[in-house]
mmCIF file of C-alpha atoms in Angstrom:
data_model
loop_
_atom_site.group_PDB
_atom_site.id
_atom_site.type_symbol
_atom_site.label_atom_id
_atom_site.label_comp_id
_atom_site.label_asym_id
_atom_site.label_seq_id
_atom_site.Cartn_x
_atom_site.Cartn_y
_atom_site.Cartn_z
ATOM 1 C CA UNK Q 1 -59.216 53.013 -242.136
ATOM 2 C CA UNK Q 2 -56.768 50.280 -241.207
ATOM 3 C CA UNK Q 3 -54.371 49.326 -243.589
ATOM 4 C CA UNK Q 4 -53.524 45.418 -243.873
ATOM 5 C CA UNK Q 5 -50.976 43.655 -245.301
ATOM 6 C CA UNK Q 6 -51.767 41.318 -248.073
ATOM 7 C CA UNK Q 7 -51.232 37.869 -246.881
ATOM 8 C CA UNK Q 8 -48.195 37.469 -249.554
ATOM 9 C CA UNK Q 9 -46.447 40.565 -247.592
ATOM 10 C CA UNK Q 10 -47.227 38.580 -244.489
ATOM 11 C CA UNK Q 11 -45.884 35.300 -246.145
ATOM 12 C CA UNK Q 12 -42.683 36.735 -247.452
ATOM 13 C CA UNK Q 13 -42.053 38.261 -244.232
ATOM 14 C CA UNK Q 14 -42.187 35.863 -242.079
ATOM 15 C CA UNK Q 15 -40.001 33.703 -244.508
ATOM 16 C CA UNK Q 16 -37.323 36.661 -244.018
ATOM 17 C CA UNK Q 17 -37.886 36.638 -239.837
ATOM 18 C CA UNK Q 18 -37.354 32.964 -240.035
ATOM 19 C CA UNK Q 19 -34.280 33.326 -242.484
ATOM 20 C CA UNK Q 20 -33.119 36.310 -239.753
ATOM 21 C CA UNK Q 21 -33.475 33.502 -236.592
ATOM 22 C CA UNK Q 22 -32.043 30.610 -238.070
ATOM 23 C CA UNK Q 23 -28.811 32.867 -238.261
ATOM 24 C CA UNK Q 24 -29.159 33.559 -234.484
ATOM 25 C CA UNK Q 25 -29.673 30.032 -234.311
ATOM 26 C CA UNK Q 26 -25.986 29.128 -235.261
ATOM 27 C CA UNK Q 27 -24.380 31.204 -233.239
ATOM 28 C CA UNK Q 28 -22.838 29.036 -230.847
ATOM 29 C CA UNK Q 29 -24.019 29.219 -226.987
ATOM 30 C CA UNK Q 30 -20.366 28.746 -226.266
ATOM 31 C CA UNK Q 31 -19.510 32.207 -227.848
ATOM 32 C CA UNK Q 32 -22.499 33.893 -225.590
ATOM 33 C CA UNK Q 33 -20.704 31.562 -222.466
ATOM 34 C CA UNK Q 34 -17.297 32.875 -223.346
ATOM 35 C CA UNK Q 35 -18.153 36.569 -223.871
ATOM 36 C CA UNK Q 36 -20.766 36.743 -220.502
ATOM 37 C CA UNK Q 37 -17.846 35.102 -218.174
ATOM 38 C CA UNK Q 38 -15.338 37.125 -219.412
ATOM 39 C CA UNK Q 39 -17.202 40.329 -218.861
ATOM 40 C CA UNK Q 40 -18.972 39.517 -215.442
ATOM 41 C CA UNK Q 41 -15.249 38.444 -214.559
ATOM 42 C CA UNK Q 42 -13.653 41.173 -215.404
ATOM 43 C CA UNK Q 43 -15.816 43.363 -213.311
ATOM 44 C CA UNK Q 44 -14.880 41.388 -210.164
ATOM 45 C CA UNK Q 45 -11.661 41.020 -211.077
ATOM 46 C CA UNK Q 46 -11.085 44.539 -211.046
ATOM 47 C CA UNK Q 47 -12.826 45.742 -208.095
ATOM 48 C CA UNK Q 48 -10.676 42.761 -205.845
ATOM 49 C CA UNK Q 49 -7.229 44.252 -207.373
ATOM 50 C CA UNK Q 50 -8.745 47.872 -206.670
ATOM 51 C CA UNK Q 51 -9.410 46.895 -203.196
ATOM 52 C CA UNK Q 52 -6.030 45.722 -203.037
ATOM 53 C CA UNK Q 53 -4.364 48.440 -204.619
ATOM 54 C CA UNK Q 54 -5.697 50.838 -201.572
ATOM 55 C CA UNK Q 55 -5.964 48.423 -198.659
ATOM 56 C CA UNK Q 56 -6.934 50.871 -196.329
ATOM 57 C CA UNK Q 57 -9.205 52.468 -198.301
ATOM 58 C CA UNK Q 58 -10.954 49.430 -198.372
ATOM 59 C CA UNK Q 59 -10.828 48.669 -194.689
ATOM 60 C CA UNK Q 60 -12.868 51.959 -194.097
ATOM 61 C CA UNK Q 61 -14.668 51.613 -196.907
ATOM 62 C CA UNK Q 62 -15.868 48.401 -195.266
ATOM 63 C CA UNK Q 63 -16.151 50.008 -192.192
ATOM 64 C CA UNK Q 64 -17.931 53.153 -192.502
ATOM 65 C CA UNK Q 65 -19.897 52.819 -195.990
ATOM 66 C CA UNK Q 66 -20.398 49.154 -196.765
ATOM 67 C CA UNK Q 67 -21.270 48.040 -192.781
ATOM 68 C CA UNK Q 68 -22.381 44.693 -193.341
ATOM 69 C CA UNK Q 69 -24.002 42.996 -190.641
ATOM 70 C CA UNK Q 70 -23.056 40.774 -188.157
ATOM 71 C CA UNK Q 71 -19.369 40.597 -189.679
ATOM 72 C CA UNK Q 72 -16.511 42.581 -188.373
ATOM 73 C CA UNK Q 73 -15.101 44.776 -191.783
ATOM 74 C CA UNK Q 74 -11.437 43.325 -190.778
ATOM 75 C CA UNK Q 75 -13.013 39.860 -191.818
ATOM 76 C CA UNK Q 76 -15.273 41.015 -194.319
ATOM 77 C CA UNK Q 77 -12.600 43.208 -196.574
ATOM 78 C CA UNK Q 78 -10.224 40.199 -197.284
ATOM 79 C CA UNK Q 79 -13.387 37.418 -197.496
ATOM 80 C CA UNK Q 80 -14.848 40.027 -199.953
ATOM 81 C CA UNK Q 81 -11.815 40.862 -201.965
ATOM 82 C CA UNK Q 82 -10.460 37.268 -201.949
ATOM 83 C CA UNK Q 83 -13.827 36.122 -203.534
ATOM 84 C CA UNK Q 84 -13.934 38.544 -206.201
ATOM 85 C CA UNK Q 85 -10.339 37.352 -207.127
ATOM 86 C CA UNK Q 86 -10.962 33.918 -207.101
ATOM 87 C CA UNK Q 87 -14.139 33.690 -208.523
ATOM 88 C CA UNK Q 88 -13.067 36.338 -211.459
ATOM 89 C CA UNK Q 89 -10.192 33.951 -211.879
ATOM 90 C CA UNK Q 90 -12.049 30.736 -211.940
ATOM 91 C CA UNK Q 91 -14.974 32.495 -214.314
ATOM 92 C CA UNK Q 92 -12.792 33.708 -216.703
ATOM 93 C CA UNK Q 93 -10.579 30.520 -217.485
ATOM 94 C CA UNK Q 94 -13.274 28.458 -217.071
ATOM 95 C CA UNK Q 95 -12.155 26.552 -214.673
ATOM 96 C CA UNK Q 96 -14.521 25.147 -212.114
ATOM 97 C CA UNK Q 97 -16.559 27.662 -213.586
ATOM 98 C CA UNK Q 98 -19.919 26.800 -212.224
ATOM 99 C CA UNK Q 99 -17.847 26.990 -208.486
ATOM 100 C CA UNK Q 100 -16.653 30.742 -209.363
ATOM 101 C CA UNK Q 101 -20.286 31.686 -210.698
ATOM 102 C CA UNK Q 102 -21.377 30.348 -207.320
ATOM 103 C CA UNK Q 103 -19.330 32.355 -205.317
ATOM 104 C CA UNK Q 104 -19.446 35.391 -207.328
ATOM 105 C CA UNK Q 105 -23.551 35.153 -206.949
ATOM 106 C CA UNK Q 106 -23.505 35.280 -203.354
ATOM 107 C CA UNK Q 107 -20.764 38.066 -203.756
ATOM 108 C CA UNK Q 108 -23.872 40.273 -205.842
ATOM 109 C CA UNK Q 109 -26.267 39.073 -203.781
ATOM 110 C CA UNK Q 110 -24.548 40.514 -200.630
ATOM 111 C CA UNK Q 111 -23.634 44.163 -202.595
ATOM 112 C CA UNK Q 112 -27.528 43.995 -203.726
ATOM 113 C CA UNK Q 113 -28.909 43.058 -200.388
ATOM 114 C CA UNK Q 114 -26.393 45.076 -198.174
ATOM 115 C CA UNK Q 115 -24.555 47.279 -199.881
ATOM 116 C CA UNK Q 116 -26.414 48.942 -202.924
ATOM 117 C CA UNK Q 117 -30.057 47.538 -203.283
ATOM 118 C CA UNK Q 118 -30.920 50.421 -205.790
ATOM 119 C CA UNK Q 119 -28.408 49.324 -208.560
ATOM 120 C CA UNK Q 120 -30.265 46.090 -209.269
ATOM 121 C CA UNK Q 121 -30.448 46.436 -213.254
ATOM 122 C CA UNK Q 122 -26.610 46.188 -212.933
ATOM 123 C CA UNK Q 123 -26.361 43.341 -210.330
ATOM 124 C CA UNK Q 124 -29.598 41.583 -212.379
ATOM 125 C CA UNK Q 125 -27.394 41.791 -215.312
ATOM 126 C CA UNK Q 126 -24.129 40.040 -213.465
ATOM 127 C CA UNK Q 127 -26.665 37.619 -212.198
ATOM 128 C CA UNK Q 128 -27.975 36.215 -215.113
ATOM 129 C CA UNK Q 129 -24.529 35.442 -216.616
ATOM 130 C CA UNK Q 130 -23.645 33.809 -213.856
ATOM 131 C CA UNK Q 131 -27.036 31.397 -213.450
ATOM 132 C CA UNK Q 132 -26.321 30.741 -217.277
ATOM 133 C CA UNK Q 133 -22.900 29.962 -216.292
ATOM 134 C CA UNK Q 134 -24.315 28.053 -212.836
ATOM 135 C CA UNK Q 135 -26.946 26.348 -214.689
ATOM 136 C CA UNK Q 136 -25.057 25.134 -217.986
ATOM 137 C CA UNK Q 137 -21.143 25.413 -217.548
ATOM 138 C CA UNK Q 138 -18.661 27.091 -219.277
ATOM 139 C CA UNK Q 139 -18.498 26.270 -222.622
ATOM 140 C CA UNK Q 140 -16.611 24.844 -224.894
ATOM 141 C CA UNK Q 141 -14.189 27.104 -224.802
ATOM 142 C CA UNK Q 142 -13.160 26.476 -220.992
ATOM 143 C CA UNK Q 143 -10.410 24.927 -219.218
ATOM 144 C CA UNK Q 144 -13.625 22.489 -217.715
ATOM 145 C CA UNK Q 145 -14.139 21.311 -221.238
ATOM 146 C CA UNK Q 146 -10.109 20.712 -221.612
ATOM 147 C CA UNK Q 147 -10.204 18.985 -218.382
ATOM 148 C CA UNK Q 148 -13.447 16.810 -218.931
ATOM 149 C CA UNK Q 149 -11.636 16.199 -222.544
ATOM 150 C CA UNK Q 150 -8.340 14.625 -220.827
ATOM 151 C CA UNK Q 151 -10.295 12.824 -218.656
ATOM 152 C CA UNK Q 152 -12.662 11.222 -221.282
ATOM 153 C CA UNK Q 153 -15.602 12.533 -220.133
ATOM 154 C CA UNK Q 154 -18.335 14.061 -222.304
ATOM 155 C CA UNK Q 155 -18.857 17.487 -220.794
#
């Protein structure tokens, strides 16, 4: 026999999931914005300084494991490594954000496509920061919002 839930118990808890989501509720997007930049950033920003760090690591690694089509791995290592920097840089101060989440998305979808297509949870994660990023800026904690701010610009 099925047990139900007096319609009180049903009452009272949906009063308490309500209670539970208007906390969630306040929690500014901004703080989500800040934290998901600052983590997808990071991640690029350290594999461009670790490609750096061992230059010719990286120009075999280009060469002999990554093999991208069509573009030699001379041109491809510093392209790759430069847009990891920048668009770390740009995604974690928040400047020109949207630009660096651009960049950095056609950065994943190259390693997903090309380079490793079976670690698409990870690169689905990095996505979706950077379409939230992409699709509704950086926050209000961003050097975008300081600079629409100076300019008088709501944004």
């Amino acid at each position: 026999m099925i047990n139900h839930m007096p319609a009180s118990g049903l009452a009272a808890m949906i009063v308490r999931y309500r209670r539970l989501v208007a906390y969630a509720d306040a929690i500014p997007l901004s703080l989500a914005q800040l934290a998901g930049r600052v983590a997808v950033g990071l991640v690029f920003w350290q594999s461009g300084q670790t490609k750096l760090a061992s230059w010719p690591v990286t120009l075999q690694l280009f060469a002999y494991e990554y093999r991208l089509p069509i573009i030699d791995p001379a041109v491809a290592a510093p392209l790759a490594t430069g847009a990891e920097i920048l668009g770390s840089l740009l995604l974690i101060t928040g400047l020109f954000a949207r630009f660096g989440a651009l960049v950095l998305l056609g950065v994943t979808a190259t390693i997903q496509i090309f380079v490793f297509p079976s670690h698409w949870a990870e690169h689905l994660l990095w996505a979706s920061v950077l379409l939230l990023v992409l699709a509704r800026g950086a926050g209000a904690v961003s050097l975008d919002k300081v600079a629409c701010t100076l300019a008088g610009h709501r944004g």
